Coordinates of C-alpha atoms in Angstrom, one line a residue:
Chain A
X1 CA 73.7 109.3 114.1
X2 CA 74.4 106.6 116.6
X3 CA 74.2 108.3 120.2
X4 CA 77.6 108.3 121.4
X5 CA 79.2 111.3 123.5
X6 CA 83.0 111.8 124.6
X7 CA 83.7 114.1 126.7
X8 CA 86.1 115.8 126.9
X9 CA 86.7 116.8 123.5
X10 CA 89.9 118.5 123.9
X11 CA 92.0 118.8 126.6
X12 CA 95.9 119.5 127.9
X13 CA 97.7 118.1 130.3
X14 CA 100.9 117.3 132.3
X15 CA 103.4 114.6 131.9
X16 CA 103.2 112.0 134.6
X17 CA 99.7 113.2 135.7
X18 CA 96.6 110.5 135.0
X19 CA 93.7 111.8 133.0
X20 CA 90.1 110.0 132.0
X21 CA 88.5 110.3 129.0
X22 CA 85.2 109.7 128.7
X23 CA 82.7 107.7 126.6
X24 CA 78.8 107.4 126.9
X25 CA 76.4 105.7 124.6
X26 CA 72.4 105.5 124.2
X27 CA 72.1 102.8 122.1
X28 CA 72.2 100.3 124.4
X29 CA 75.2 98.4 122.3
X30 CA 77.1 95.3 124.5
X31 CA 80.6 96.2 122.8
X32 CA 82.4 99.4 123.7
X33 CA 86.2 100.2 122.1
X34 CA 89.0 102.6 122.5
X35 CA 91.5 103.9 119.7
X36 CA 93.7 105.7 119.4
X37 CA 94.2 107.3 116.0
X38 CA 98.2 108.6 115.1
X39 CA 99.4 109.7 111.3
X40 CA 100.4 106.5 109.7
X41 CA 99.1 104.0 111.8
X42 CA 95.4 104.4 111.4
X43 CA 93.1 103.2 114.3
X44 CA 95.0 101.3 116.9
X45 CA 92.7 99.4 119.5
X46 CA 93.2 100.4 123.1
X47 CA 90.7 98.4 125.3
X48 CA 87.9 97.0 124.0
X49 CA 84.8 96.1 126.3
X50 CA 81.9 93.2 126.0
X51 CA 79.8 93.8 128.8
X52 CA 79.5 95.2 132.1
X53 CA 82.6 95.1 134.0
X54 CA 84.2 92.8 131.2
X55 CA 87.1 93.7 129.3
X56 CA 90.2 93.3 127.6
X57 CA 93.2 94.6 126.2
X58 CA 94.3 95.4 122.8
X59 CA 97.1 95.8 120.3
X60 CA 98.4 99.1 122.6
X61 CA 97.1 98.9 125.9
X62 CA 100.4 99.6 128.0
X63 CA 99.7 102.8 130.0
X64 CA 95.6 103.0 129.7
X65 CA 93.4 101.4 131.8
X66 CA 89.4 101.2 131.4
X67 CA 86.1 100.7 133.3
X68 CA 82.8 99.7 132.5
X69 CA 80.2 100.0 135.3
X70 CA 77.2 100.4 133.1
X71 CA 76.3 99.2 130.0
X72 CA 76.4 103.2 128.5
X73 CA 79.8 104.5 129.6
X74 CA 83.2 103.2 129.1
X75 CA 86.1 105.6 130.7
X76 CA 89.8 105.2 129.5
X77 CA 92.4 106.3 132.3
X78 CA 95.9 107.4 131.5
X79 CA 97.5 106.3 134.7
X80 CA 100.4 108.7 134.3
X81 CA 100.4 110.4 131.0
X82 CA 103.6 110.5 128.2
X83 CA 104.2 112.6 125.8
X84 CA 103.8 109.6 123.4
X85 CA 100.1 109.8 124.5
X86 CA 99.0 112.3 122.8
X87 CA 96.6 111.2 120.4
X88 CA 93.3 111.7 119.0
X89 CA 91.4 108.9 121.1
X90 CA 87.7 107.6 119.9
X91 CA 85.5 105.9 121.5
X92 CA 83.1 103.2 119.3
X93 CA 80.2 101.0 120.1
X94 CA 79.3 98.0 118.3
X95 CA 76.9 94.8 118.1
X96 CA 79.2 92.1 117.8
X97 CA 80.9 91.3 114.4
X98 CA 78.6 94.7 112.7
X99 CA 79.7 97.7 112.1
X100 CA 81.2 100.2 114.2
X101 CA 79.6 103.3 115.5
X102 CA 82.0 106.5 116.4
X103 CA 82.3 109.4 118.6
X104 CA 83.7 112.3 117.4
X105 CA 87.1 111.9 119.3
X106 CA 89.0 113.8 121.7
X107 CA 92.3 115.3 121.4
X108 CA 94.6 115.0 123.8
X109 CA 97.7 117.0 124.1
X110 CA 100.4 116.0 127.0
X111 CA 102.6 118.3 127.6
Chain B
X1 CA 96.5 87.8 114.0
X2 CA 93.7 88.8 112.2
X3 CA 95.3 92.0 110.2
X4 CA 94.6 94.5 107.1
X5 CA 97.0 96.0 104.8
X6 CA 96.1 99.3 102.8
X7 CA 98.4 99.6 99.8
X8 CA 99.5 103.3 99.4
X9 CA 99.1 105.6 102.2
X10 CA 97.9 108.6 99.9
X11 CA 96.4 108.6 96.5
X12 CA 95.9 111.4 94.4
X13 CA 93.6 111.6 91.1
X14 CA 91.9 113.9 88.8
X15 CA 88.0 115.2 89.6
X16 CA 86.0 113.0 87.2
X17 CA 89.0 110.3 87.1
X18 CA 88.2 106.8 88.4
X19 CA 88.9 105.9 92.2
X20 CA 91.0 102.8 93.4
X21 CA 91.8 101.8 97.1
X22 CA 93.4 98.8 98.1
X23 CA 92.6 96.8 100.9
X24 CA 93.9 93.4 101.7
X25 CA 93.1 91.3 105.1
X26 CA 94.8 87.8 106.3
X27 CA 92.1 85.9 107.7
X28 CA 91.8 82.0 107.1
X29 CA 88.0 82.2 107.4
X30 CA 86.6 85.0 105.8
X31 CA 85.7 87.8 108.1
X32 CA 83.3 90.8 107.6
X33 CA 85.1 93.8 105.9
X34 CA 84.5 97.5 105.9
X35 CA 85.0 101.2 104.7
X36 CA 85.1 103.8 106.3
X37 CA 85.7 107.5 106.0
X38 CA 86.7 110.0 108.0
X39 CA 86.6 114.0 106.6
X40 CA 88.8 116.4 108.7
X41 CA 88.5 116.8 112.7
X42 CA 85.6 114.1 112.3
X43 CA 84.9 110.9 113.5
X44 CA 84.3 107.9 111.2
X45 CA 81.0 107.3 109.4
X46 CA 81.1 103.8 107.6
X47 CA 80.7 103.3 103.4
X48 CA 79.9 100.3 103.5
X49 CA 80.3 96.7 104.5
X50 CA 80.9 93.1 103.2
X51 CA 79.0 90.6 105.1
X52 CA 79.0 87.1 103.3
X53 CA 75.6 87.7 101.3
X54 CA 76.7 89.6 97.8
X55 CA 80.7 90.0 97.1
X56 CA 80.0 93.4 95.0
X57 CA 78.6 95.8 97.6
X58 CA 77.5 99.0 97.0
X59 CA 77.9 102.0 99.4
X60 CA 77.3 104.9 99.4
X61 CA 78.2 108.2 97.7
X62 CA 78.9 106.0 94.6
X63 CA 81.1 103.7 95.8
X64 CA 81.2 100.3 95.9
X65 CA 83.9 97.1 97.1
X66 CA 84.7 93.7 95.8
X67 CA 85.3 91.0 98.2
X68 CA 87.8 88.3 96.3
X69 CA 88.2 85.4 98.5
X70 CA 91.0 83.6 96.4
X71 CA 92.8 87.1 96.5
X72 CA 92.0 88.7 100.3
X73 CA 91.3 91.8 98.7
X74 CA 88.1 94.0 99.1
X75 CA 89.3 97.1 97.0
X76 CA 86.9 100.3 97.3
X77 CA 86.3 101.8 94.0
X78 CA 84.3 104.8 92.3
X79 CA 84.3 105.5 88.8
X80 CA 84.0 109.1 89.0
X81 CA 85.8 111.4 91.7
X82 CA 84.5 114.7 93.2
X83 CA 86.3 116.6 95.1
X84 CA 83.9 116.0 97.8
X85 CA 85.4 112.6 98.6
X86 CA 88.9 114.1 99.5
X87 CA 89.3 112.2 102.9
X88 CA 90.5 109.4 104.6
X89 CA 89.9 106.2 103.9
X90 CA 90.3 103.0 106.6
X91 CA 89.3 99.7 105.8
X92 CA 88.8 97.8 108.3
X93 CA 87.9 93.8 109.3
X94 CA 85.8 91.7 112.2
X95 CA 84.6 88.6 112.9
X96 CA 86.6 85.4 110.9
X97 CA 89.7 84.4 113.3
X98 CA 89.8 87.5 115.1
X99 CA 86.9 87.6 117.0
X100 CA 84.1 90.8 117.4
X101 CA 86.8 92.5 117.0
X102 CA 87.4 95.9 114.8
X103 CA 90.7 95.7 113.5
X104 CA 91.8 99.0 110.8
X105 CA 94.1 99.5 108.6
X106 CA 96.6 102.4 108.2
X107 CA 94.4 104.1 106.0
X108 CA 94.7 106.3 102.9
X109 CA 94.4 109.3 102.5
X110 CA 92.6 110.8 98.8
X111 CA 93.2 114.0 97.1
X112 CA 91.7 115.0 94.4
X113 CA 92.7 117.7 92.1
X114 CA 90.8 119.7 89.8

């Protein structure tokens, strides 16, 4: 299995309070992603990272924000989280057009 | 924008009855294409993957995809079900106008009865 951690792997919180989820990743892979994953909509792309400090947004990105200091982690902030935020979130890594390697996800309850 | 469409968000067959899932993308220049499954409270482990060398691909657990240019399909298929492969299934494309990319589908979601 490709070596990719979140962290945590469950959690509740509070509406309007911010929250990071973390992802970290051994394989040494330039791309990073976050999704989030709701019934009926499949895997929507967050953020989506191709290098150190470099990043961009995706198809849902309003209300997340990301870093990428080193190569291995990738953290996802939830400035002030919504109730339409919780979510199973997953973190993948990737080597350009190949496949995509998964965590195991973290849910995320606001409350 | 690069998207993919999965045609019927559950399917339900017989053990030993043949598997169909669609998957169609819109790309003008063919991308690489994907399958993968996800079993409950799991992340996603990937079938298999179309890459511009052979169109049939074979993946595994038995199943196997077509990529059909003229059509934008790349349906997964298996010609035998077990109730092992009662999942769900995301297709999923990169690469071809959308960049690096991993763009999914709303996947579907197989039962298999016995």
């Amino acid at each position: 299995d490709a070596g990719i951690t979140q962290s945590p792997r469950h959690k509740v919180t509070e509406t309007g309070t911010p929250v990071t989820l973390r992802c970290h990743q051994t394989e040494n892979h330039r791309y990073m992603y976050w999704y989030r994953q709701d019934p009926g909509h499949g895997l929507r792309l967050i953020h989506y990272s191709y290098g150190v400090k470099d990043t961009d947004k995706g198809e849902v990105s309003d209300g997340y924000s990301v870093s990428r200091s080193k190569t291995e982690d990738f953290l996802l902030t939830l400035e002030s989280a919504t109730s339409s935020q919780t979510s199973v979130y997953f973190c993948a890594i990737s080597e350009g057009t190949k496949e995509a390697f998964f965590g195991q996800g973290t849910r995320l309850t606001v409350v | 924008a690069q998207s993919v469409t999965q045609l019927g968000s559950h399917v339900s067959v017989s053990e030993g009855a043949l598997v169909l899932l669609r998957c169609n993308y819109s790309s003008s220049v063919p991308p690489y294409l994907f399958w993968y499954v996800q079993y409950p409270n799991q992340g996603l482990q990937l079938l298999l993957k179309y890459t511009s060398a052979a169109t049939l691909v074979k993946g595994i657990n038995g199943f196997e995809a077509e990529f059909k240019k003229s059509e934008t399909s790349f349906h997964l298929t298996k010609p035998s079900a077990h109730m092992s492969d009662a999942a769900e299934y995301f297709c999923a494309v990169s690469g071809g106008t959308g960049g690096f990319k991993t763009i999914f589908g709303a996947g579907t979601r197989l039962f298999v009865k016995a």
